[in-house]
């Protein structure tokens, strides 16, 4: 029996599981697979690059089998035109993360599209409620990729956001990589879970095979939050958001020396040269603290069903105690 929540009812999906719209790696094939599997696949459009969207959206449209889907934007990096172009494809939902979503809210809501706002602090959560979010994603600091420099862990953060949001469904994010994590999210009062790192370790993800294998082999203690790699690759992420990644040679050399790195163009050039020579991966290997739980590379569609079944089992066992 599928787990029915306010999220599944609102979005018309079978399972309370959503794909994190990871910029670049959550392409059309991955989003479509998650949707086919009964979750909500969210395309990771990042800044809304037109060329990338024109390549990935047809893949998603052709493979999602008519299931609900969505698209995510980095609020600090996109613009109204990019969001408007995406809405022309009639997504079920649009998710906005990292920055002020205010300039885009009315454009999304005017089309009847479900508005999902990701928050990393209570201040952001209050703003999401005030803006009329249909769904709020509460992201804890265990998450892979970018998150709040001064945020809270998922366990204490999610229930506080749930209480604040009232009737608005909340998805838990950060450090969730199996069905037990999904069950824990539901126990905290969330209406589901949003997963990123777990879905990067699937054949549909747009990541290099070596990156997927590094996730399978990685451990939680191998990850850390930092801004070194953003500075090194010239990424303009706001300073209030750092990124959790697996280990990296450049990080070892510059840990704790961010200000020095920012003023060292020769070091950033050395980073680019090392990427060009294939000595370091082209992108940081984003990974959350739950990476230990990832041991295989299943299809994303099958993974959704597995996660849901694991969650039901975990909740059933908890109910018998």
PDB file of C-alpha atoms in Angstrom:
ATOM      1  CA  UNK A   1       0.000   0.000   0.000  1.00  0.00           C
ATOM      2  CA  UNK A   2       1.453   3.379  -1.040  1.00  0.00           C
ATOM      3  CA  UNK A   3       2.026   6.019   1.610  1.00  0.00           C
ATOM      4  CA  UNK A   4      -0.541   8.779   1.109  1.00  0.00           C
ATOM      5  CA  UNK A   5       0.333  12.261   2.389  1.00  0.00           C
ATOM      6  CA  UNK A   6      -0.675  15.848   1.712  1.00  0.00           C
ATOM      7  CA  UNK A   7       2.213  15.991  -0.758  1.00  0.00           C
ATOM      8  CA  UNK A   8       1.181  12.939  -2.771  1.00  0.00           C
ATOM      9  CA  UNK A   9      -2.410  14.176  -2.903  1.00  0.00           C
ATOM     10  CA  UNK A  10      -1.441  17.695  -3.968  1.00  0.00           C
ATOM     11  CA  UNK A  11       0.998  16.611  -6.694  1.00  0.00           C
ATOM     12  CA  UNK A  12      -0.809  13.477  -7.827  1.00  0.00           C
ATOM     13  CA  UNK A  13       2.173  11.207  -7.252  1.00  0.00           C
ATOM     14  CA  UNK A  14       2.218   7.704  -5.815  1.00  0.00           C
ATOM     15  CA  UNK A  15       5.041   8.050  -3.295  1.00  0.00           C
ATOM     16  CA  UNK A  16       6.090  10.915  -0.972  1.00  0.00           C
ATOM     17  CA  UNK A  17       9.491  11.153  -2.634  1.00  0.00           C
ATOM     18  CA  UNK A  18      10.937  13.934  -4.778  1.00  0.00           C
ATOM     19  CA  UNK A  19      14.157  14.311  -6.719  1.00  0.00           C
ATOM     20  CA  UNK A  20      16.309  17.259  -5.697  1.00  0.00           C
ATOM     21  CA  UNK A  21      16.699  19.473  -8.794  1.00  0.00           C
ATOM     22  CA  UNK A  22      20.478  19.221  -8.746  1.00  0.00           C
ATOM     23  CA  UNK A  23      21.919  21.716 -11.198  1.00  0.00           C
ATOM     24  CA  UNK A  24      23.333  19.932 -14.208  1.00  0.00           C
ATOM     25  CA  UNK A  25      23.049  16.364 -12.918  1.00  0.00           C
ATOM     26  CA  UNK A  26      19.242  16.108 -12.606  1.00  0.00           C
ATOM     27  CA  UNK A  27      18.615  16.069 -16.332  1.00  0.00           C
ATOM     28  CA  UNK A  28      15.624  14.933 -18.346  1.00  0.00           C
ATOM     29  CA  UNK A  29      16.302  11.212 -18.116  1.00  0.00           C
ATOM     30  CA  UNK A  30      16.703  11.263 -14.320  1.00  0.00           C
ATOM     31  CA  UNK A  31      13.670  13.467 -13.680  1.00  0.00           C
ATOM     32  CA  UNK A  32      11.558  11.321 -16.002  1.00  0.00           C
ATOM     33  CA  UNK A  33      12.686   8.094 -14.314  1.00  0.00           C
ATOM     34  CA  UNK A  34      11.783   9.392 -10.853  1.00  0.00           C
ATOM     35  CA  UNK A  35       8.375  10.466 -12.118  1.00  0.00           C
ATOM     36  CA  UNK A  36       7.771   7.109 -13.808  1.00  0.00           C
ATOM     37  CA  UNK A  37       8.701   5.420 -10.553  1.00  0.00           C
ATOM     38  CA  UNK A  38       5.916   7.253  -8.744  1.00  0.00           C
ATOM     39  CA  UNK A  39       7.818  10.184  -7.236  1.00  0.00           C
ATOM     40  CA  UNK A  40       8.139  13.779  -8.369  1.00  0.00           C
ATOM     41  CA  UNK A  41      11.016  14.227 -10.795  1.00  0.00           C
ATOM     42  CA  UNK A  42      12.421  17.755 -10.718  1.00  0.00           C
ATOM     43  CA  UNK A  43      14.664  18.897 -13.544  1.00  0.00           C
ATOM     44  CA  UNK A  44      17.751  20.722 -12.253  1.00  0.00           C
ATOM     45  CA  UNK A  45      17.911  23.727 -14.544  1.00  0.00           C
ATOM     46  CA  UNK A  46      20.141  25.828 -12.288  1.00  0.00           C
ATOM     47  CA  UNK A  47      20.205  29.283 -13.873  1.00  0.00           C
ATOM     48  CA  UNK A  48      17.740  28.322 -16.606  1.00  0.00           C
ATOM     49  CA  UNK A  49      20.294  28.074 -19.397  1.00  0.00           C
ATOM     50  CA  UNK A  50      18.267  28.032 -22.615  1.00  0.00           C
ATOM     51  CA  UNK A  51      20.490  25.549 -24.482  1.00  0.00           C
ATOM     52  CA  UNK A  52      20.475  23.093 -21.571  1.00  0.00           C
ATOM     53  CA  UNK A  53      16.704  23.310 -21.167  1.00  0.00           C
ATOM     54  CA  UNK A  54      16.089  22.861 -24.887  1.00  0.00           C
ATOM     55  CA  UNK A  55      18.154  19.663 -24.745  1.00  0.00           C
ATOM     56  CA  UNK A  56      16.799  18.165 -21.525  1.00  0.00           C
ATOM     57  CA  UNK A  57      13.114  19.133 -21.580  1.00  0.00           C
ATOM     58  CA  UNK A  58      12.302  17.040 -24.688  1.00  0.00           C
ATOM     59  CA  UNK A  59      14.002  14.044 -23.054  1.00  0.00           C
ATOM     60  CA  UNK A  60      11.851  14.513 -19.969  1.00  0.00           C
ATOM     61  CA  UNK A  61       8.695  14.964 -22.045  1.00  0.00           C
ATOM     62  CA  UNK A  62       9.383  11.819 -24.032  1.00  0.00           C
ATOM     63  CA  UNK A  63      10.209   9.559 -21.081  1.00  0.00           C
ATOM     64  CA  UNK A  64       8.002  10.609 -18.168  1.00  0.00           C
ATOM     65  CA  UNK A  65       5.024   8.523 -19.362  1.00  0.00           C
ATOM     66  CA  UNK A  66       2.551  11.290 -18.599  1.00  0.00           C
ATOM     67  CA  UNK A  67       3.482  11.455 -14.914  1.00  0.00           C
ATOM     68  CA  UNK A  68       3.739  14.720 -12.910  1.00  0.00           C
ATOM     69  CA  UNK A  69       7.063  16.504 -13.091  1.00  0.00           C
ATOM     70  CA  UNK A  70       8.694  19.762 -12.149  1.00  0.00           C
ATOM     71  CA  UNK A  71      11.663  22.012 -12.661  1.00  0.00           C
ATOM     72  CA  UNK A  72      13.965  23.724 -10.178  1.00  0.00           C
ATOM     73  CA  UNK A  73      15.848  27.013 -10.358  1.00  0.00           C
ATOM     74  CA  UNK A  74      18.642  28.596  -8.353  1.00  0.00           C
ATOM     75  CA  UNK A  75      16.834  31.777  -7.403  1.00  0.00           C
ATOM     76  CA  UNK A  76      20.008  33.854  -7.102  1.00  0.00           C
ATOM     77  CA  UNK A  77      21.211  32.824 -10.565  1.00  0.00           C
ATOM     78  CA  UNK A  78      18.138  32.779 -12.801  1.00  0.00           C
ATOM     79  CA  UNK A  79      15.837  35.452 -14.182  1.00  0.00           C
ATOM     80  CA  UNK A  80      12.151  35.950 -14.906  1.00  0.00           C
ATOM     81  CA  UNK A  81      12.533  35.140 -18.604  1.00  0.00           C
ATOM     82  CA  UNK A  82      14.039  31.720 -17.870  1.00  0.00           C
ATOM     83  CA  UNK A  83      11.233  30.863 -15.468  1.00  0.00           C
ATOM     84  CA  UNK A  84       8.659  32.066 -18.002  1.00  0.00           C
ATOM     85  CA  UNK A  85      10.179  29.870 -20.740  1.00  0.00           C
ATOM     86  CA  UNK A  86      10.065  26.837 -18.476  1.00  0.00           C
ATOM     87  CA  UNK A  87       6.418  27.479 -17.626  1.00  0.00           C
ATOM     88  CA  UNK A  88       5.577  27.222 -21.326  1.00  0.00           C
ATOM     89  CA  UNK A  89       6.256  23.482 -21.006  1.00  0.00           C
ATOM     90  CA  UNK A  90       3.498  23.243 -18.367  1.00  0.00           C
ATOM     91  CA  UNK A  91       5.379  21.633 -15.483  1.00  0.00           C
ATOM     92  CA  UNK A  92       3.334  20.356 -12.564  1.00  0.00           C
ATOM     93  CA  UNK A  93       5.588  22.235 -10.145  1.00  0.00           C
ATOM     94  CA  UNK A  94       8.374  24.803 -10.021  1.00  0.00           C
ATOM     95  CA  UNK A  95      10.884  24.757  -7.173  1.00  0.00           C
ATOM     96  CA  UNK A  96      12.880  27.840  -6.202  1.00  0.00           C
ATOM     97  CA  UNK A  97      15.952  27.569  -3.994  1.00  0.00           C
ATOM     98  CA  UNK A  98      18.731  29.733  -2.529  1.00  0.00           C
ATOM     99  CA  UNK A  99      17.831  33.388  -2.616  1.00  0.00           C
ATOM    100  CA  UNK A 100      14.747  35.589  -2.648  1.00  0.00           C
ATOM    101  CA  UNK A 101      11.957  33.867  -4.609  1.00  0.00           C
ATOM    102  CA  UNK A 102       9.769  36.960  -4.494  1.00  0.00           C
ATOM    103  CA  UNK A 103      10.347  38.156  -8.079  1.00  0.00           C
ATOM    104  CA  UNK A 104       9.191  34.817  -9.505  1.00  0.00           C
ATOM    105  CA  UNK A 105       6.308  33.814  -7.268  1.00  0.00           C
ATOM    106  CA  UNK A 106       3.461  35.549  -9.072  1.00  0.00           C
ATOM    107  CA  UNK A 107       4.678  34.363 -12.472  1.00  0.00           C
ATOM    108  CA  UNK A 108       4.533  30.762 -11.247  1.00  0.00           C
ATOM    109  CA  UNK A 109       1.263  31.064  -9.350  1.00  0.00           C
ATOM    110  CA  UNK A 110      -0.511  32.819 -12.220  1.00  0.00           C
ATOM    111  CA  UNK A 111      -0.221  29.653 -14.314  1.00  0.00           C
ATOM    112  CA  UNK A 112      -1.660  27.396 -11.611  1.00  0.00           C
ATOM    113  CA  UNK A 113       1.698  25.651 -11.232  1.00  0.00           C
ATOM    114  CA  UNK A 114       2.486  24.252  -7.791  1.00  0.00           C
ATOM    115  CA  UNK A 115       5.022  26.506  -6.088  1.00  0.00           C
ATOM    116  CA  UNK A 116       7.730  24.716  -4.079  1.00  0.00           C
ATOM    117  CA  UNK A 117      10.115  26.855  -2.046  1.00  0.00           C
ATOM    118  CA  UNK A 118      13.231  25.397  -0.450  1.00  0.00           C
ATOM    119  CA  UNK A 119      14.381  26.932   2.833  1.00  0.00           C
ATOM    120  CA  UNK A 120      17.538  26.526   4.872  1.00  0.00           C
ATOM    121  CA  UNK A 121      16.784  28.823   7.816  1.00  0.00           C
ATOM    122  CA  UNK A 122      13.746  29.828   9.836  1.00  0.00           C
ATOM    123  CA  UNK A 123      13.901  33.294   8.306  1.00  0.00           C
ATOM    124  CA  UNK A 124      13.589  31.746   4.861  1.00  0.00           C
ATOM    125  CA  UNK A 125      10.782  29.490   6.092  1.00  0.00           C
ATOM    126  CA  UNK A 126       8.757  32.449   7.362  1.00  0.00           C
ATOM    127  CA  UNK A 127       9.283  34.194   4.033  1.00  0.00           C
ATOM    128  CA  UNK A 128       8.079  31.087   2.165  1.00  0.00           C
ATOM    129  CA  UNK A 129       4.887  30.984   4.212  1.00  0.00           C
ATOM    130  CA  UNK A 130       4.278  34.697   3.641  1.00  0.00           C
ATOM    131  CA  UNK A 131       4.756  34.234  -0.118  1.00  0.00           C
ATOM    132  CA  UNK A 132       2.131  31.494  -0.215  1.00  0.00           C
ATOM    133  CA  UNK A 133       4.276  28.455  -0.994  1.00  0.00           C
ATOM    134  CA  UNK A 134       2.247  25.359  -1.854  1.00  0.00           C
ATOM    135  CA  UNK A 135       5.072  23.106  -0.603  1.00  0.00           C
ATOM    136  CA  UNK A 136       8.102  23.950   1.513  1.00  0.00           C
ATOM    137  CA  UNK A 137      11.351  21.956   1.433  1.00  0.00           C
ATOM    138  CA  UNK A 138      13.226  22.160   4.745  1.00  0.00           C
ATOM    139  CA  UNK A 139      16.887  21.426   4.008  1.00  0.00           C
ATOM    140  CA  UNK A 140      19.247  20.455   6.817  1.00  0.00           C
ATOM    141  CA  UNK A 141      22.989  20.933   6.755  1.00  0.00           C
ATOM    142  CA  UNK A 142      23.645  17.213   6.147  1.00  0.00           C
ATOM    143  CA  UNK A 143      22.636  17.733   2.520  1.00  0.00           C
ATOM    144  CA  UNK A 144      25.079  17.321  -0.317  1.00  0.00           C
ATOM    145  CA  UNK A 145      25.712  20.313  -2.518  1.00  0.00           C
ATOM    146  CA  UNK A 146      24.848  23.802  -1.373  1.00  0.00           C
ATOM    147  CA  UNK A 147      23.099  24.750   1.837  1.00  0.00           C
ATOM    148  CA  UNK A 148      23.158  27.278   4.641  1.00  0.00           C
ATOM    149  CA  UNK A 149      26.531  28.198   6.077  1.00  0.00           C
ATOM    150  CA  UNK A 150      24.815  28.664   9.445  1.00  0.00           C
ATOM    151  CA  UNK A 151      21.897  26.277   9.126  1.00  0.00           C
ATOM    152  CA  UNK A 152      20.515  23.499  11.307  1.00  0.00           C
ATOM    153  CA  UNK A 153      20.653  19.740  11.083  1.00  0.00           C
ATOM    154  CA  UNK A 154      17.675  18.040   9.482  1.00  0.00           C
ATOM    155  CA  UNK A 155      16.363  16.334  12.618  1.00  0.00           C
ATOM    156  CA  UNK A 156      15.741  19.515  14.642  1.00  0.00           C
ATOM    157  CA  UNK A 157      15.032  21.768  11.656  1.00  0.00           C
ATOM    158  CA  UNK A 158      12.217  19.875   9.945  1.00  0.00           C
ATOM    159  CA  UNK A 159       9.699  19.738  12.824  1.00  0.00           C
ATOM    160  CA  UNK A 160      10.186  23.437  13.539  1.00  0.00           C
ATOM    161  CA  UNK A 161       9.401  24.244   9.904  1.00  0.00           C
ATOM    162  CA  UNK A 162       6.436  21.850   9.983  1.00  0.00           C
ATOM    163  CA  UNK A 163       5.010  23.718  12.975  1.00  0.00           C
ATOM    164  CA  UNK A 164       5.651  27.065  11.329  1.00  0.00           C
ATOM    165  CA  UNK A 165       4.129  26.042   7.994  1.00  0.00           C
ATOM    166  CA  UNK A 166       0.827  24.873   9.458  1.00  0.00           C
ATOM    167  CA  UNK A 167      -1.248  23.258   6.692  1.00  0.00           C
ATOM    168  CA  UNK A 168       1.442  23.709   4.028  1.00  0.00           C
ATOM    169  CA  UNK A 169       3.092  20.342   3.225  1.00  0.00           C
ATOM    170  CA  UNK A 170       6.781  20.172   4.099  1.00  0.00           C
ATOM    171  CA  UNK A 171       9.388  17.918   2.514  1.00  0.00           C
ATOM    172  CA  UNK A 172      12.477  17.010   4.538  1.00  0.00           C
ATOM    173  CA  UNK A 173      15.862  17.206   2.808  1.00  0.00           C
ATOM    174  CA  UNK A 174      19.420  16.546   3.917  1.00  0.00           C
ATOM    175  CA  UNK A 175      21.005  13.248   4.901  1.00  0.00           C
ATOM    176  CA  UNK A 176      18.224  11.050   3.532  1.00  0.00           C
ATOM    177  CA  UNK A 177      19.403   8.168   1.358  1.00  0.00           C
ATOM    178  CA  UNK A 178      17.169   5.195   2.125  1.00  0.00           C
ATOM    179  CA  UNK A 179      13.613   4.371   3.105  1.00  0.00           C
ATOM    180  CA  UNK A 180      14.369   4.655   6.798  1.00  0.00           C
ATOM    181  CA  UNK A 181      15.207   8.306   6.191  1.00  0.00           C
ATOM    182  CA  UNK A 182      11.925   8.789   4.351  1.00  0.00           C
ATOM    183  CA  UNK A 183      10.085   7.169   7.275  1.00  0.00           C
ATOM    184  CA  UNK A 184      11.932   9.431   9.699  1.00  0.00           C
ATOM    185  CA  UNK A 185      10.853  12.467   7.684  1.00  0.00           C
ATOM    186  CA  UNK A 186       7.234  11.379   7.955  1.00  0.00           C
ATOM    187  CA  UNK A 187       7.645  10.776  11.682  1.00  0.00           C
ATOM    188  CA  UNK A 188       8.907  14.354  12.047  1.00  0.00           C
ATOM    189  CA  UNK A 189       5.658  15.596  10.552  1.00  0.00           C
ATOM    190  CA  UNK A 190       6.880  16.120   6.999  1.00  0.00           C
ATOM    191  CA  UNK A 191       4.714  15.041   4.077  1.00  0.00           C
ATOM    192  CA  UNK A 192       7.636  13.443   2.261  1.00  0.00           C
ATOM    193  CA  UNK A 193      11.327  13.661   1.485  1.00  0.00           C
ATOM    194  CA  UNK A 194      13.496  15.222  -1.203  1.00  0.00           C
ATOM    195  CA  UNK A 195      16.654  13.261  -2.064  1.00  0.00           C
ATOM    196  CA  UNK A 196      19.702  14.305  -4.044  1.00  0.00           C
ATOM    197  CA  UNK A 197      22.861  12.300  -3.426  1.00  0.00           C
ATOM    198  CA  UNK A 198      21.051   8.959  -3.553  1.00  0.00           C
ATOM    199  CA  UNK A 199      19.701   9.770  -7.028  1.00  0.00           C
ATOM    200  CA  UNK A 200      23.121  10.882  -8.276  1.00  0.00           C
ATOM    201  CA  UNK A 201      24.185   7.251  -7.907  1.00  0.00           C
ATOM    202  CA  UNK A 202      21.915   6.053 -10.725  1.00  0.00           C
ATOM    203  CA  UNK A 203      22.632   5.484 -14.412  1.00  0.00           C
ATOM    204  CA  UNK A 204      20.222   8.242 -15.444  1.00  0.00           C
ATOM    205  CA  UNK A 205      22.079  11.005 -13.577  1.00  0.00           C
ATOM    206  CA  UNK A 206      24.200  13.369 -15.638  1.00  0.00           C
ATOM    207  CA  UNK A 207      27.394  12.678 -13.715  1.00  0.00           C
ATOM    208  CA  UNK A 208      30.647  11.085 -14.770  1.00  0.00           C
ATOM    209  CA  UNK A 209      30.888   7.347 -13.985  1.00  0.00           C
ATOM    210  CA  UNK A 210      33.845   8.095 -11.707  1.00  0.00           C
ATOM    211  CA  UNK A 211      31.693  10.481  -9.685  1.00  0.00           C
ATOM    212  CA  UNK A 212      28.915   7.929  -9.283  1.00  0.00           C
ATOM    213  CA  UNK A 213      31.474   5.356  -8.159  1.00  0.00           C
ATOM    214  CA  UNK A 214      33.004   7.831  -5.705  1.00  0.00           C
ATOM    215  CA  UNK A 215      29.568   8.259  -4.123  1.00  0.00           C
ATOM    216  CA  UNK A 216      29.164   4.495  -3.797  1.00  0.00           C
ATOM    217  CA  UNK A 217      32.575   4.235  -2.154  1.00  0.00           C
ATOM    218  CA  UNK A 218      32.308   7.416  -0.069  1.00  0.00           C
ATOM    219  CA  UNK A 219      31.722   7.794   3.644  1.00  0.00           C
ATOM    220  CA  UNK A 220      29.972  10.525   5.555  1.00  0.00           C
ATOM    221  CA  UNK A 221      33.186  11.591   7.235  1.00  0.00           C
ATOM    222  CA  UNK A 222      34.691  12.108   3.782  1.00  0.00           C
ATOM    223  CA  UNK A 223      32.332  15.045   3.230  1.00  0.00           C
ATOM    224  CA  UNK A 224      32.590  18.604   4.451  1.00  0.00           C
ATOM    225  CA  UNK A 225      30.982  21.973   3.839  1.00  0.00           C
ATOM    226  CA  UNK A 226      33.209  24.594   2.270  1.00  0.00           C
ATOM    227  CA  UNK A 227      33.358  27.482  -0.185  1.00  0.00           C
ATOM    228  CA  UNK A 228      36.860  26.698  -1.476  1.00  0.00           C
ATOM    229  CA  UNK A 229      35.716  24.922  -4.618  1.00  0.00           C
ATOM    230  CA  UNK A 230      33.200  27.636  -5.491  1.00  0.00           C
ATOM    231  CA  UNK A 231      35.956  30.234  -5.292  1.00  0.00           C
ATOM    232  CA  UNK A 232      38.393  28.085  -7.250  1.00  0.00           C
ATOM    233  CA  UNK A 233      36.036  27.572 -10.163  1.00  0.00           C
ATOM    234  CA  UNK A 234      34.789  31.157 -10.194  1.00  0.00           C
ATOM    235  CA  UNK A 235      31.248  30.292  -9.160  1.00  0.00           C
ATOM    236  CA  UNK A 236      29.328  33.304  -7.842  1.00  0.00           C
ATOM    237  CA  UNK A 237      27.356  31.503  -5.133  1.00  0.00           C
ATOM    238  CA  UNK A 238      26.247  33.847  -2.323  1.00  0.00           C
ATOM    239  CA  UNK A 239      28.588  33.544   0.654  1.00  0.00           C
ATOM    240  CA  UNK A 240      25.770  32.487   2.990  1.00  0.00           C
ATOM    241  CA  UNK A 241      25.627  29.145   1.174  1.00  0.00           C
ATOM    242  CA  UNK A 242      28.492  26.665   1.318  1.00  0.00           C
ATOM    243  CA  UNK A 243      28.693  23.269  -0.395  1.00  0.00           C
ATOM    244  CA  UNK A 244      29.093  19.771   1.034  1.00  0.00           C
ATOM    245  CA  UNK A 245      31.400  17.707  -1.152  1.00  0.00           C
ATOM    246  CA  UNK A 246      33.595  14.668  -1.050  1.00  0.00           C
ATOM    247  CA  UNK A 247      37.314  15.230  -0.612  1.00  0.00           C
ATOM    248  CA  UNK A 248      39.233  17.100  -3.295  1.00  0.00           C
ATOM    249  CA  UNK A 249      42.974  17.822  -3.779  1.00  0.00           C
ATOM    250  CA  UNK A 250      42.365  21.556  -4.138  1.00  0.00           C
ATOM    251  CA  UNK A 251      40.330  21.590  -0.958  1.00  0.00           C
ATOM    252  CA  UNK A 252      43.190  19.974   0.922  1.00  0.00           C
ATOM    253  CA  UNK A 253      45.530  22.731  -0.224  1.00  0.00           C
ATOM    254  CA  UNK A 254      43.232  25.703   0.472  1.00  0.00           C
ATOM    255  CA  UNK A 255      41.036  24.687   3.415  1.00  0.00           C
ATOM    256  CA  UNK A 256      40.612  27.676   5.731  1.00  0.00           C
ATOM    257  CA  UNK A 257      42.327  30.020   3.271  1.00  0.00           C
ATOM    258  CA  UNK A 258      39.290  31.210   1.330  1.00  0.00           C
ATOM    259  CA  UNK A 259      40.158  34.900   1.509  1.00  0.00           C
ATOM    260  CA  UNK A 260      43.651  34.199   0.262  1.00  0.00           C
ATOM    261  CA  UNK A 261      42.307  32.052  -2.571  1.00  0.00           C
ATOM    262  CA  UNK A 262      39.841  34.741  -3.632  1.00  0.00           C
ATOM    263  CA  UNK A 263      42.791  37.083  -4.135  1.00  0.00           C
ATOM    264  CA  UNK A 264      44.993  34.560  -5.946  1.00  0.00           C
ATOM    265  CA  UNK A 265      44.088  34.435  -9.660  1.00  0.00           C
ATOM    266  CA  UNK A 266      47.092  32.224 -10.347  1.00  0.00           C
ATOM    267  CA  UNK A 267      45.674  29.583  -8.009  1.00  0.00           C
ATOM    268  CA  UNK A 268      42.310  29.653  -9.755  1.00  0.00           C
ATOM    269  CA  UNK A 269      44.094  29.318 -13.090  1.00  0.00           C
ATOM    270  CA  UNK A 270      45.959  26.310 -11.687  1.00  0.00           C
ATOM    271  CA  UNK A 271      42.604  24.770 -10.820  1.00  0.00           C
ATOM    272  CA  UNK A 272      41.328  25.262 -14.370  1.00  0.00           C
ATOM    273  CA  UNK A 273      44.543  23.825 -15.804  1.00  0.00           C
ATOM    274  CA  UNK A 274      44.286  20.746 -13.562  1.00  0.00           C
ATOM    275  CA  UNK A 275      40.697  20.203 -14.733  1.00  0.00           C
ATOM    276  CA  UNK A 276      41.791  20.515 -18.372  1.00  0.00           C
ATOM    277  CA  UNK A 277      44.505  17.915 -17.818  1.00  0.00           C
ATOM    278  CA  UNK A 278      42.021  15.548 -16.172  1.00  0.00           C
ATOM    279  CA  UNK A 279      43.888  15.578 -12.874  1.00  0.00           C
ATOM    280  CA  UNK A 280      40.815  16.643 -10.900  1.00  0.00           C
ATOM    281  CA  UNK A 281      37.099  16.217 -11.709  1.00  0.00           C
ATOM    282  CA  UNK A 282      35.463  18.933 -13.772  1.00  0.00           C
ATOM    283  CA  UNK A 283      32.908  19.511 -11.032  1.00  0.00           C
ATOM    284  CA  UNK A 284      33.080  19.029  -7.266  1.00  0.00           C
ATOM    285  CA  UNK A 285      31.644  15.706  -6.157  1.00  0.00           C
ATOM    286  CA  UNK A 286      28.603  16.852  -4.212  1.00  0.00           C
ATOM    287  CA  UNK A 287      27.592  14.327  -1.551  1.00  0.00           C
ATOM    288  CA  UNK A 288      25.609  14.391   1.676  1.00  0.00           C
ATOM    289  CA  UNK A 289      26.392  12.821   5.036  1.00  0.00           C
ATOM    290  CA  UNK A 290      24.224   9.774   4.291  1.00  0.00           C
ATOM    291  CA  UNK A 291      26.544   8.704   1.472  1.00  0.00           C
ATOM    292  CA  UNK A 292      27.531   5.591   3.517  1.00  0.00           C
ATOM    293  CA  UNK A 293      24.069   4.163   2.812  1.00  0.00           C
ATOM    294  CA  UNK A 294      24.604   4.182  -0.957  1.00  0.00           C
ATOM    295  CA  UNK A 295      26.066   0.897  -2.139  1.00  0.00           C
ATOM    296  CA  UNK A 296      24.770   0.390  -5.670  1.00  0.00           C
ATOM    297  CA  UNK A 297      23.692   2.104  -8.901  1.00  0.00           C
ATOM    298  CA  UNK A 298      20.048   1.096  -9.452  1.00  0.00           C
ATOM    299  CA  UNK A 299      17.738   2.610 -12.019  1.00  0.00           C
ATOM    300  CA  UNK A 300      16.081   5.707 -10.605  1.00  0.00           C
ATOM    301  CA  UNK A 301      12.580   4.440 -11.351  1.00  0.00           C
ATOM    302  CA  UNK A 302      13.192   1.213  -9.420  1.00  0.00           C
ATOM    303  CA  UNK A 303      14.869   3.158  -6.636  1.00  0.00           C
ATOM    304  CA  UNK A 304      11.737   5.202  -5.941  1.00  0.00           C
ATOM    305  CA  UNK A 305       9.718   2.039  -5.353  1.00  0.00           C
ATOM    306  CA  UNK A 306      12.465   0.556  -3.198  1.00  0.00           C
ATOM    307  CA  UNK A 307      12.641   3.664  -1.023  1.00  0.00           C
ATOM    308  CA  UNK A 308       8.875   3.694  -0.582  1.00  0.00           C
ATOM    309  CA  UNK A 309       8.771   0.007   0.354  1.00  0.00           C
ATOM    310  CA  UNK A 310      11.609   0.473   2.845  1.00  0.00           C
ATOM    311  CA  UNK A 311       9.768   3.416   4.395  1.00  0.00           C
ATOM    312  CA  UNK A 312       6.561   1.422   4.802  1.00  0.00           C
ATOM    313  CA  UNK A 313       8.492  -1.427   6.428  1.00  0.00           C
ATOM    314  CA  UNK A 314      10.263   0.960   8.805  1.00  0.00           C
ATOM    315  CA  UNK A 315       7.009   2.618   9.835  1.00  0.00           C
ATOM    316  CA  UNK A 316       5.307  -0.752  10.286  1.00  0.00           C
ATOM    317  CA  UNK A 317       8.094  -2.015  12.524  1.00  0.00           C
ATOM    318  CA  UNK A 318       8.042   1.184  14.564  1.00  0.00           C
ATOM    319  CA  UNK A 319       4.298   0.807  15.029  1.00  0.00           C
ATOM    320  CA  UNK A 320       4.695  -2.709  16.446  1.00  0.00           C
ATOM    321  CA  UNK A 321       7.133  -1.636  19.166  1.00  0.00           C
TER     322      UNK A 321
END
